[in-house]
Coordinates of C-alpha atoms in Angstrom, one line a residue:
X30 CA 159.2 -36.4 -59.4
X31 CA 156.9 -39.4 -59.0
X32 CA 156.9 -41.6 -62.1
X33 CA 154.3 -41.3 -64.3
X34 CA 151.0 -43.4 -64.5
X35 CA 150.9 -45.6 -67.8
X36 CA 147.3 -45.8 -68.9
X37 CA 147.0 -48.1 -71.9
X38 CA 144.6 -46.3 -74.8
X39 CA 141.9 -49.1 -74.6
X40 CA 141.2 -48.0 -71.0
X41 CA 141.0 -44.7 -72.3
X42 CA 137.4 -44.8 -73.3
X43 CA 136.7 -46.0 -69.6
X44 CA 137.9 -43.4 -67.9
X45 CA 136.0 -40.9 -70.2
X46 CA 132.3 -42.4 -69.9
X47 CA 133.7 -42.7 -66.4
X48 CA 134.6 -38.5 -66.3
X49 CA 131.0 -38.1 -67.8
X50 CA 129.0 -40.2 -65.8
X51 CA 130.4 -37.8 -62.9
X52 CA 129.8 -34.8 -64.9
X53 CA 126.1 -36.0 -66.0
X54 CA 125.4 -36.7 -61.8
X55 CA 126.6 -33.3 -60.9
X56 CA 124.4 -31.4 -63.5
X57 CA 121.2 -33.5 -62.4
X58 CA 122.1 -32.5 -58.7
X59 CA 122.8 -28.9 -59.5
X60 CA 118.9 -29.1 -61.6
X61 CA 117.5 -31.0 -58.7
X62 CA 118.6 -28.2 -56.7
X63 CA 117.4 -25.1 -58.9
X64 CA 114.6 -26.9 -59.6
X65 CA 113.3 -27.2 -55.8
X66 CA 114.7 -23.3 -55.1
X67 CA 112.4 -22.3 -57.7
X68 CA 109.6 -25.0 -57.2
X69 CA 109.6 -26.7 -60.5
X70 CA 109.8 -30.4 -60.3
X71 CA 113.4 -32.6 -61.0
X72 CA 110.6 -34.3 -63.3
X73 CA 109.8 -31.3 -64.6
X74 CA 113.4 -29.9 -65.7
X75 CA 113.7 -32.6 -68.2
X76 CA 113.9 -31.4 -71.6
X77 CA 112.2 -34.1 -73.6
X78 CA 108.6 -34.2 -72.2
X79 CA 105.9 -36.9 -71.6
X80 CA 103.2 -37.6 -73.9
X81 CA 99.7 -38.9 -73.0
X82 CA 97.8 -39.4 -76.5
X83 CA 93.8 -40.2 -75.0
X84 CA 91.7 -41.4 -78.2
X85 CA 87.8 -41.9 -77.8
X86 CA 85.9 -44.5 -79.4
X87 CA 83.2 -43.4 -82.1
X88 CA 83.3 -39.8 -80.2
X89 CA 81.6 -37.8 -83.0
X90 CA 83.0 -33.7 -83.5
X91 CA 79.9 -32.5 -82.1
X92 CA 79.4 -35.1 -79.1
X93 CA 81.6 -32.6 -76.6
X94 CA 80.6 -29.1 -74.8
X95 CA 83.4 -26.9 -76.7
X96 CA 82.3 -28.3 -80.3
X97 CA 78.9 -27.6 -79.4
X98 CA 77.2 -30.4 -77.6
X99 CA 73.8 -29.5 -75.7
X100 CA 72.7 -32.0 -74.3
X101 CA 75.2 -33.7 -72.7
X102 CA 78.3 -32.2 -70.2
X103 CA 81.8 -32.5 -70.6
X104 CA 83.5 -30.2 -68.1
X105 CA 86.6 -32.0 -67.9
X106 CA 87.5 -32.7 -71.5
X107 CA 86.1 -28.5 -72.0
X108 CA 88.5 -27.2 -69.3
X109 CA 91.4 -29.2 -71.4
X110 CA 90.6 -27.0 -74.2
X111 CA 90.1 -24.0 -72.3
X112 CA 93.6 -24.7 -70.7
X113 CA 95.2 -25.5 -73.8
X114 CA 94.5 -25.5 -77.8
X115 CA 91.1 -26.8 -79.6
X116 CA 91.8 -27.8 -83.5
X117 CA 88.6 -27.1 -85.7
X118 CA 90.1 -29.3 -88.5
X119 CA 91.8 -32.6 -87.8
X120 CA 90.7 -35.5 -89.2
X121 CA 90.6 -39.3 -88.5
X122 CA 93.2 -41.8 -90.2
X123 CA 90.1 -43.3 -91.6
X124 CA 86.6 -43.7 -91.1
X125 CA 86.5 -46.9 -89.4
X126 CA 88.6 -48.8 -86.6
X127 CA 91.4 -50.4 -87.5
X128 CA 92.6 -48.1 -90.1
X129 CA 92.5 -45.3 -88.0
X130 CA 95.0 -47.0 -85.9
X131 CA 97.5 -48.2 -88.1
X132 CA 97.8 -44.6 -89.9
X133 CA 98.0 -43.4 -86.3
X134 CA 100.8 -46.0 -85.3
X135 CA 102.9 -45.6 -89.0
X136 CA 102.5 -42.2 -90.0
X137 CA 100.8 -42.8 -93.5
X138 CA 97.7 -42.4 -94.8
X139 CA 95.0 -45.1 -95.7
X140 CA 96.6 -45.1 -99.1
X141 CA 99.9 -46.4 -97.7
X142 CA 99.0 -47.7 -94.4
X143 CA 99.4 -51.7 -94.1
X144 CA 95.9 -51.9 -92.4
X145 CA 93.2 -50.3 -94.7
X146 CA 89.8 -52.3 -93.3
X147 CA 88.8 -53.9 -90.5
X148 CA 89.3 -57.6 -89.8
X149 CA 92.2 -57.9 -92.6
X150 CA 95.8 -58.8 -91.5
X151 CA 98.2 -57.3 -89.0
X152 CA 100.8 -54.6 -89.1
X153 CA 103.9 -56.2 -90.5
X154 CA 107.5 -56.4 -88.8
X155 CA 108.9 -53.9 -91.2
X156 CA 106.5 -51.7 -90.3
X157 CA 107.7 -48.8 -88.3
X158 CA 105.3 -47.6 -85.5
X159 CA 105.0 -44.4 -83.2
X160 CA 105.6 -46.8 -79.9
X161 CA 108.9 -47.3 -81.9
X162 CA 110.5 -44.2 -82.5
X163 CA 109.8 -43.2 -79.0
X164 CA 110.8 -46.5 -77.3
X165 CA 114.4 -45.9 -79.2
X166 CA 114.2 -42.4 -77.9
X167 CA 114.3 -43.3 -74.6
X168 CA 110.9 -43.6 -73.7
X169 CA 108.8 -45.9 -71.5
X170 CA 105.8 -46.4 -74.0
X171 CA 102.5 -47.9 -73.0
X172 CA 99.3 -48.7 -75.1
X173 CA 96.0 -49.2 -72.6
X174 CA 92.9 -50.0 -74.2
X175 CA 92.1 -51.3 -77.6
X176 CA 94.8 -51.8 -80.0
X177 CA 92.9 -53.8 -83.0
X178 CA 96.0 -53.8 -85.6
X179 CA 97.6 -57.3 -84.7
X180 CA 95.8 -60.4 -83.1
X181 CA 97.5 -62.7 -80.7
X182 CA 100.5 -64.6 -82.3
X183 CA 100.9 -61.8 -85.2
X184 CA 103.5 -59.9 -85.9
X185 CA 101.0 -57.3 -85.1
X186 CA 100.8 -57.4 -81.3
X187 CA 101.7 -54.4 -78.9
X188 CA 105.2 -56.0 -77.8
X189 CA 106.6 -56.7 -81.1
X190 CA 105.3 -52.8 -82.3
X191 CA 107.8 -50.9 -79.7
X192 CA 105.5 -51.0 -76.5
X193 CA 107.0 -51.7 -73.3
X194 CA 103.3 -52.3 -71.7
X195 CA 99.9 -53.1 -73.0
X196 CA 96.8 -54.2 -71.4
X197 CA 93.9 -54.3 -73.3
X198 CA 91.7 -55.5 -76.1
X199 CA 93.7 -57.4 -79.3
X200 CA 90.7 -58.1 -81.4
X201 CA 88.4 -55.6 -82.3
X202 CA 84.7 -57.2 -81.8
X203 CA 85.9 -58.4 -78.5
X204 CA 86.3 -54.4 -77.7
X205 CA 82.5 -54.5 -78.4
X206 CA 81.7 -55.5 -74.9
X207 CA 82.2 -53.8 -71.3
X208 CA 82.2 -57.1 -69.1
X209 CA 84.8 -59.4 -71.0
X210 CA 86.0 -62.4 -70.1
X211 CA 89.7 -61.5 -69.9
X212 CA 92.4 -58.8 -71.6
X213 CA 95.6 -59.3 -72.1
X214 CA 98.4 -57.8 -70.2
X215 CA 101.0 -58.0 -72.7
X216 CA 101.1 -61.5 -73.7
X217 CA 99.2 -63.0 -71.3
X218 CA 95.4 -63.1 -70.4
X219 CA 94.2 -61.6 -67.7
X220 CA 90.7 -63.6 -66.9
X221 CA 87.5 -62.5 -65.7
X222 CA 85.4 -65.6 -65.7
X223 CA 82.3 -64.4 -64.1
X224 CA 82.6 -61.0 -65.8
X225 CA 79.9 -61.2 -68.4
X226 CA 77.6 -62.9 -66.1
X227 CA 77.9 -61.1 -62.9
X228 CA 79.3 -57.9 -64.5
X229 CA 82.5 -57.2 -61.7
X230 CA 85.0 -55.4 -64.5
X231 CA 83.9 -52.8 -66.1
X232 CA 87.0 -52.5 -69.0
X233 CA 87.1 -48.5 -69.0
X234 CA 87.8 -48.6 -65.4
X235 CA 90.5 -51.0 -65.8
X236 CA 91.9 -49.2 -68.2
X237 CA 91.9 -45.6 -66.5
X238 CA 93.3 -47.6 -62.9
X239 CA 96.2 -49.0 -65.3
X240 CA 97.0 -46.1 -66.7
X241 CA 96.9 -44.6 -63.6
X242 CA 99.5 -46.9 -62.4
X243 CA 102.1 -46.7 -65.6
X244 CA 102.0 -43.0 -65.0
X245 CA 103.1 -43.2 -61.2
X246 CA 105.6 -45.9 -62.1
X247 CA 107.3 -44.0 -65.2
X248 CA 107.0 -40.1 -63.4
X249 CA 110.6 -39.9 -63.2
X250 CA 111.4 -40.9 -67.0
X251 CA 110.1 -40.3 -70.2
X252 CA 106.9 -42.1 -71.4
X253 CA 104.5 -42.1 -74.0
X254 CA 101.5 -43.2 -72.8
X255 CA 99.0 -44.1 -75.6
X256 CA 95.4 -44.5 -74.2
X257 CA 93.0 -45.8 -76.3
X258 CA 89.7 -45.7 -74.5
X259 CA 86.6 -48.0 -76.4
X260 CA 84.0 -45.4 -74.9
X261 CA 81.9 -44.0 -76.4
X262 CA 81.6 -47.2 -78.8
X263 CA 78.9 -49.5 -78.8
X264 CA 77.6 -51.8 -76.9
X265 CA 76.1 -49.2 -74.8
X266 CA 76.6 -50.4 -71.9
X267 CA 77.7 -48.7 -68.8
X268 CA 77.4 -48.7 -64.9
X269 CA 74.7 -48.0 -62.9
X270 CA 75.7 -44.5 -61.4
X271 CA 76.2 -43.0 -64.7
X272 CA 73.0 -44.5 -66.2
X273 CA 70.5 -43.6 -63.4
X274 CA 72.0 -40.1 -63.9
X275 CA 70.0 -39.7 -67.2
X276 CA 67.6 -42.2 -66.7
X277 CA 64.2 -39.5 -67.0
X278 CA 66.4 -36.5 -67.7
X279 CA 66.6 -36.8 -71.2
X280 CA 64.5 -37.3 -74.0
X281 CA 64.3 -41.8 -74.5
X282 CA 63.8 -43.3 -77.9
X283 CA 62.7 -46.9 -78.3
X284 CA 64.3 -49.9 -76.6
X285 CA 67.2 -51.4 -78.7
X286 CA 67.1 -54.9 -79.7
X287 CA 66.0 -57.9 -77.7
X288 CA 68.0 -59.6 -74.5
X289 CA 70.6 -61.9 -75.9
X290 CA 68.9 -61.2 -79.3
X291 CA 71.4 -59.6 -81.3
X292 CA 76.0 -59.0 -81.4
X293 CA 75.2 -55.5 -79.9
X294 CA 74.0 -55.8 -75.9
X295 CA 70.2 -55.0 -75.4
X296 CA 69.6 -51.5 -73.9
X297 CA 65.7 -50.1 -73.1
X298 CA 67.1 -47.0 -72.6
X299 CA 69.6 -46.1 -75.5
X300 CA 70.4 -42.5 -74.8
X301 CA 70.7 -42.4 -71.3
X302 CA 73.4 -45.3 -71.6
X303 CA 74.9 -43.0 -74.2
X304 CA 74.7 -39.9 -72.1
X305 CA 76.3 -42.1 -69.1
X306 CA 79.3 -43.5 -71.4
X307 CA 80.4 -39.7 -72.5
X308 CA 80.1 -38.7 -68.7
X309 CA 82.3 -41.6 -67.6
X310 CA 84.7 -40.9 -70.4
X311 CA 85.0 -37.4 -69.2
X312 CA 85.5 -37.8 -65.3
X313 CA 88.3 -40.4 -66.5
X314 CA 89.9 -37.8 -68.9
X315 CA 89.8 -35.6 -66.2
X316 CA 91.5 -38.3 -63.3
X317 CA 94.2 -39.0 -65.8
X318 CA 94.9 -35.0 -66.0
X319 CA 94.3 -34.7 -61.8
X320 CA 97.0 -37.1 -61.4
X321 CA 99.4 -35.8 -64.0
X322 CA 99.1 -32.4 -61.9
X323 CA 99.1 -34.0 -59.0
X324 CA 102.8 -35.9 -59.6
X325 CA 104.1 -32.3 -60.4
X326 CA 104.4 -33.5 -64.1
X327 CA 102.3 -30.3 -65.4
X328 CA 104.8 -28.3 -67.4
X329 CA 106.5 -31.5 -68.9
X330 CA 103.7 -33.4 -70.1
X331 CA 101.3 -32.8 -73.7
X332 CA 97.9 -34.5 -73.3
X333 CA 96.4 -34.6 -76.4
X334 CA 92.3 -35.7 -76.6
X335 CA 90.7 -36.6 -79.8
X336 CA 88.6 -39.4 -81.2
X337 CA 89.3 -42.5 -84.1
X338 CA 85.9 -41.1 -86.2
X339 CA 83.0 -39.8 -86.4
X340 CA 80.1 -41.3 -84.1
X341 CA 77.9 -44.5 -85.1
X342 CA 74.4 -45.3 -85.7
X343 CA 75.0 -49.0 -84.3
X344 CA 73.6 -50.9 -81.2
X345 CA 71.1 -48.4 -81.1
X346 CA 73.2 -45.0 -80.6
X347 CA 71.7 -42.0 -82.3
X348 CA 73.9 -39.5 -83.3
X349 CA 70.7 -37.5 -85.1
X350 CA 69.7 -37.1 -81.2
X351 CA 72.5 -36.0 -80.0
X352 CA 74.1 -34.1 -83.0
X353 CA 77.1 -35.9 -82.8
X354 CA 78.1 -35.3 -86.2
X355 CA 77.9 -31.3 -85.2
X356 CA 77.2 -29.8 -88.7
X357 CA 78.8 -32.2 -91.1
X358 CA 77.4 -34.3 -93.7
X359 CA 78.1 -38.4 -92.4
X360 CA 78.7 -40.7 -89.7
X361 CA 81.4 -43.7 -88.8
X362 CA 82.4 -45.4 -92.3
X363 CA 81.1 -42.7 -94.7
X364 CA 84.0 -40.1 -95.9
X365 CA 81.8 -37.0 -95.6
X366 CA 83.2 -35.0 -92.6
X367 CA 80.6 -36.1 -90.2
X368 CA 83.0 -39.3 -90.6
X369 CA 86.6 -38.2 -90.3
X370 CA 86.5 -34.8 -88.8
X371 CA 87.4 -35.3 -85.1
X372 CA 87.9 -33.3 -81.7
X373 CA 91.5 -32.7 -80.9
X374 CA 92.5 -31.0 -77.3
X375 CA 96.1 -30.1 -76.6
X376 CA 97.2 -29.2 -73.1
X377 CA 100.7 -28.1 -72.6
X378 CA 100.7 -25.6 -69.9
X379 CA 103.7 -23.3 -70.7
X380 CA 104.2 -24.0 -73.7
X381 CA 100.2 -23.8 -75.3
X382 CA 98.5 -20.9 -75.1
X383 CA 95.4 -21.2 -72.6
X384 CA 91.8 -21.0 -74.7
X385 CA 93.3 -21.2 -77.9
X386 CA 92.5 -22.6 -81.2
X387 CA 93.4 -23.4 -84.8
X388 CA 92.5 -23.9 -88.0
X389 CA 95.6 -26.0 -89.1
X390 CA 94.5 -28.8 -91.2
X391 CA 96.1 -32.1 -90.0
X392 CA 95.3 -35.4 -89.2
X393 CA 95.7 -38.8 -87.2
X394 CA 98.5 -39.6 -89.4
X395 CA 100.8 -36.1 -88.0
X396 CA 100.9 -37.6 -84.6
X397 CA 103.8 -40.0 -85.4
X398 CA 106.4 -37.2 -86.4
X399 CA 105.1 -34.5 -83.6
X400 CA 105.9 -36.7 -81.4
X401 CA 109.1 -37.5 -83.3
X402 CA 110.1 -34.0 -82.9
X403 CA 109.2 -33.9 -79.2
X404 CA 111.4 -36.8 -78.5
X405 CA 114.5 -35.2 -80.5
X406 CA 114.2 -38.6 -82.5
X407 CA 113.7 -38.8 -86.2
X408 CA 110.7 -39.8 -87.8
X409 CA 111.0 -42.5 -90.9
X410 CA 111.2 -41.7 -94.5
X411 CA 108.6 -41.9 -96.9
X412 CA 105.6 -41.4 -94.1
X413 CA 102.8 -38.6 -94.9
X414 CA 102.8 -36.9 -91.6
X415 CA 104.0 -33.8 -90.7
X416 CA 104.7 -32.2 -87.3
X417 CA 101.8 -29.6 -86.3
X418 CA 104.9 -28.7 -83.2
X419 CA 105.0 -25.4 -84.7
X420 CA 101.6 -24.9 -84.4
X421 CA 100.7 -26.1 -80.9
X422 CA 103.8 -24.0 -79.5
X423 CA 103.1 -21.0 -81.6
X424 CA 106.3 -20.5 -83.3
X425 CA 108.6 -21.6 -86.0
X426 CA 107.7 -22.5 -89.4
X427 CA 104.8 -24.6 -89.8
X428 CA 104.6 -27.4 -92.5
X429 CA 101.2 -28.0 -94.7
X430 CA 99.8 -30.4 -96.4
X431 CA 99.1 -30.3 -100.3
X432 CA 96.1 -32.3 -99.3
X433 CA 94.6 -35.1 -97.4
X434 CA 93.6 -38.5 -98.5
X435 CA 91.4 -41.4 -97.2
X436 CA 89.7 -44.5 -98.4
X437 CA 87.5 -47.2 -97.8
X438 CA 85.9 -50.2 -98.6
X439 CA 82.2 -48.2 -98.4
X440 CA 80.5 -47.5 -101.6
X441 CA 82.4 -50.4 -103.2
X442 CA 85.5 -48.8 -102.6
X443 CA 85.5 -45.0 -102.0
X444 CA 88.6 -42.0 -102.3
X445 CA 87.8 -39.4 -100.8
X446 CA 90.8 -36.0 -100.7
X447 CA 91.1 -32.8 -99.3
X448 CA 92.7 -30.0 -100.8
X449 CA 92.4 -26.3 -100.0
X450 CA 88.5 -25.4 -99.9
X451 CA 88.1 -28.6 -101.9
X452 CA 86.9 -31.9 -101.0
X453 CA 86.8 -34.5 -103.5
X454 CA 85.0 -38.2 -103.6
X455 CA 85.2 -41.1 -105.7
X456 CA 82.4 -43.7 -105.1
X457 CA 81.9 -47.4 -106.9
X458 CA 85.7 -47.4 -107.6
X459 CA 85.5 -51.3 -108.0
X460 CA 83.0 -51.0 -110.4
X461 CA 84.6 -48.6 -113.0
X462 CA 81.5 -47.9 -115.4
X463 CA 79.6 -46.8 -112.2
X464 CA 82.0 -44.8 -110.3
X465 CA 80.4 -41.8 -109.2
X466 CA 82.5 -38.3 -109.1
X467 CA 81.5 -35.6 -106.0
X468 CA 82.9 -32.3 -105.7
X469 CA 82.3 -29.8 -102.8
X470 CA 83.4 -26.1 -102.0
X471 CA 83.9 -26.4 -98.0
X472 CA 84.1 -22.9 -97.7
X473 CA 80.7 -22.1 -99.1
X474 CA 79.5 -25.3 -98.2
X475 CA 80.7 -27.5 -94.9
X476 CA 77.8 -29.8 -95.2
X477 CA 78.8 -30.9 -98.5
X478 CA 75.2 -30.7 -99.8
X479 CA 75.8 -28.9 -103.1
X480 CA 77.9 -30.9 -105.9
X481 CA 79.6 -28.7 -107.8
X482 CA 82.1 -30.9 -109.7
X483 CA 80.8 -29.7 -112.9
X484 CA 80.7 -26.1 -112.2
X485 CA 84.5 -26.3 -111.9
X486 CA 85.9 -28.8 -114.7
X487 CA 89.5 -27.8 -113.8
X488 CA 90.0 -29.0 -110.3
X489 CA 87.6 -31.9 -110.9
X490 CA 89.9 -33.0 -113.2
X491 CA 93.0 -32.3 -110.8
X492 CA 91.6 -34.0 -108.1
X493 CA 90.8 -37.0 -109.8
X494 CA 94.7 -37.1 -111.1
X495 CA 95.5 -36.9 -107.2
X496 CA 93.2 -39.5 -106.4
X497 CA 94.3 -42.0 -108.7
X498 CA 98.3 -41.2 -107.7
X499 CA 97.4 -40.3 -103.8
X500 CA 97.6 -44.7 -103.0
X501 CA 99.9 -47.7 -103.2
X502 CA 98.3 -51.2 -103.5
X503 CA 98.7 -52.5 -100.1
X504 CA 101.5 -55.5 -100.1
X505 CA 100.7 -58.2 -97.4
X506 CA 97.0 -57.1 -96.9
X507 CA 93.8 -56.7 -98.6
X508 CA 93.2 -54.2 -101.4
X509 CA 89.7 -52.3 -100.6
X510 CA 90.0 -51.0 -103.7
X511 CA 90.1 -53.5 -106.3
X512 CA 88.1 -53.7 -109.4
X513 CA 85.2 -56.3 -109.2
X514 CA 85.9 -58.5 -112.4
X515 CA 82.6 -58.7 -114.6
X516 CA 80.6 -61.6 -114.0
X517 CA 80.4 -64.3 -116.6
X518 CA 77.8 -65.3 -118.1
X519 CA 76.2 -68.7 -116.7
X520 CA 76.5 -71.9 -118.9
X521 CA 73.6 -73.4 -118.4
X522 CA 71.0 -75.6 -119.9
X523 CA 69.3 -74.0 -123.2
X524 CA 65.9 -73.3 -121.6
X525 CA 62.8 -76.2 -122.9
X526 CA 60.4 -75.2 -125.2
X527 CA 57.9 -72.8 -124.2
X528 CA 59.2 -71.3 -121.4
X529 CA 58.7 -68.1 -120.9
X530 CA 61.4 -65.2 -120.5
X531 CA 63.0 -64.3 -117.2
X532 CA 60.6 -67.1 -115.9
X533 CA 63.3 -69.2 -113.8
X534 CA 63.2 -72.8 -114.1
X535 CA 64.2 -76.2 -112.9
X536 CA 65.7 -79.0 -114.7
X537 CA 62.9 -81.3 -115.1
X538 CA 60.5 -78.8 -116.1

């Protein structure tokens, strides 16, 4: 009998990871195999799936064919909803920007998010951010487009937030304008010098051809790709083809602004520019879905379409041509629905049914654990998300919220909550003696036209005990919602003889 191999323990773990390597190749041949007998993709037999997240810019609810848009066409972004699932009531992360995106990225709410306003600090390194989760999951993530939550040199930036890949806009007014003189690729500018003059870059394309590219390069792994189009924000700007398309097919308004007069980009024919922006962002929605079929990534990839808010009155856009509000009360930076009630598509052939819809109520801020749940990863304590999975596949138990909150800086600092059939607001919080209480019934009223806080005493007075418990003060950023101290009295001179009351005067007089 031959002698028997000593192997010492240490080498023990070796030869295990060693046995499973082996075992893990053979499985992946044996489902490369089944896979091509059955003609499913080796891409496709992955469990964990890919995720493309596409968010507009200032898209309103009702600026898209299937919410109701007439004047313009969106067959690309309709046929997502006809081939997946269209949400009737998911809202924003806030009413604005930058807020939006950092209750997207962390999971929270504007009462807990770090970024709460525009233009005020970064996200911090404790926080924990979608790109995150999924990067420890295994992913290959990627933000294109604008990311407006950390400048340059922050602890904000893409790379140090769990993205393997960004190219884009850091600072939101830069995001402003089509023809810039450079983005960033990571941490490094990529320049455009003549751009603004001679108008050779148009940033939308450049983001749609790189996000193009990180979906070829990542088709055989998982990857979240985060998308962040800046169409349909102002300026309104946009190449010729898609402006001569509307120019004297649609009803023009008056010329906006003045050349180089103004932050906002001169445009003498507003809503044909606007018209040719929601056309462009729709045939790029549509290329990003083409190629996603086209790599035979179909059945293992969710593409999700929805907007940061509601649509502006800026730079000359018009939402009261267009109806881009649909039939909400409010635009971008007011709390009324016309605000924060967004679009949201959901394609997931196979696992979505085709043409459906729901009523779920959810919001920007669910994002973070659905796609915590897709991954198999698990999402962080303490965040106010929950996963709508149950509800895009159809099954299982699905999670609600006790209610939804938001603020801003608007109105002197405004809450605003929904709960139920309720929807709350609390206006001039930073001025306490002239804070200003609204109470609508959403299922008699979806305009929220009629106040009815003091028809129903009861809930007003629960909904203002939510409010006031709904936020944390924000630590390491600005608080939108602080109380403006009274003003002193002036110490001035006692006012000469003879002068008259309220008559203002000058010393000398």
């Amino acid at each position: 009998m031959p002698a028997a191999i000593s192997m010492p323990c240490h080498d023990l773990p070796v030869r295990l990871l060693r046995q499973g390597a082996i075992f893990l190749l053979l499985a992946g041949l044996a489902l490369l195999s089944a896979g091509t007998a059955t003609g499913v993709s080796a891409a496709e037999q992955l469990q964990t799936p890919n995720i493309i997240y596409i968010l507009a810019d200032d898209l309103g609810y009702g600026d898209i064919g299937c919410y109701g848009q007439k004047i313009m066409k969106t067959p690309r972004i309709d046929r997502l909803a006809a081939e997946g699932m269209r949400f009737t009531e998911h809202f924003s992360g806030a009413a604005m920007c930058a807020p939006t995106r950092s209750c997207l990225m962390t999971g929270q709410h504007t009462g807990h998010t770090r970024v709460r306003v525009n233009g005020h600090g970064p996200l911090l390194e404790e926080d924990v951010t979608m790109g995150e989760v999924l990067q420890q999951a295994g992913y290959r993530t990627g933000v294109i487009g604008k990311w407006g939550i950390g400048e340059a040199g922050t602890t904000g930036v893409p790379w140090k937030q769990g993205f393997d890949h960004f190219f884009g806009y850091l600072n939101q007014s830069n995001a402003h304008h089509y023809y810039p003189p450079f983005l960033w690729r990571n941490d490094e500018k990529v320049l455009y010098p003549d751009n603004p003059e001679k108008r050779t870059h148009y940033s939308h394309d450049e983001f749609t051809r790189d996000a193009e590219e990180f979906i070829r390069e990542n088709q055989k792994r998982p990857f979240f790709l985060y998308l962040a189009y800046t169409l349909a924000h102002v300026d309104l700007d946009v190449p010729d083809d898609d402006l001569q398309a509307w120019i004297g097919k649609i009803e023009e308004t008056k010329p906006y602004g003045t050349p180089g007069g103004q932050h906002y980009r001169y445009q003498p024919t507003p809503h044909a520019a606007f018209a040719g922006m929601v056309s462009r962002l729709d045939r790029s929605v549509g290329r990003i879905v083409d190629l996603v079929d086209e790599l035979g990534l179909t059945q293992n990839t969710l593409i999700i379409f929805t907007s940061d808010n509601g649509p502006t009155s800026a730079g000359g856009a018009d939402p009261r041509f267009f109806d881009g509000n649909g039939p909400f009360r409010g635009i971008k930076f007011e709390l009324y629905d016309g605000g924060i009630r967004c679009p949201m598509i959901a394609r997931w052939p196979g696992k979505i049914a085709k043409g459906s819809e729901t009523d779920h109520l959810s919001a920007h801020w669910d994002m973070l654990p659905t796609a915590a749940e897709l991954a198999g990863a698990e999402a962080p304590s303490g965040i106010d998300g929950l996963s709508f999975l149950p509800t895009l596949l159809g099954e299982g138990q699905q999670a609600k919220h006790d209610y939804l909150y938001w603020e801003t800086e608007s109105r002197s600092g405004w809450q605003a909550m929904r709960r139920g059939q309720w929807k709350a607001h609390l206006a001039n919080v930073a001025n306490p003696k002239s804070t200003t209480f609204e109470l609508y019934d959403l299922s008699a009223d979806i305009a929220e036209a009629t106040n009815v806080a003091a028809d129903h005493p009861e809930v007003s007075q629960e909904m203002k005990r939510l409010l006031a418990s709904a936020r944390t003060v924000p630590q390491g950023n600005r608080e939108i919602l602080a109380v403006t101290p009274p003003k002193k009295k002036q110490q001035g001179k006692a006012k000469p003889p003879g002068a008259k009351k309220g008559k203002p005067f000058k010393d000398g007089q």
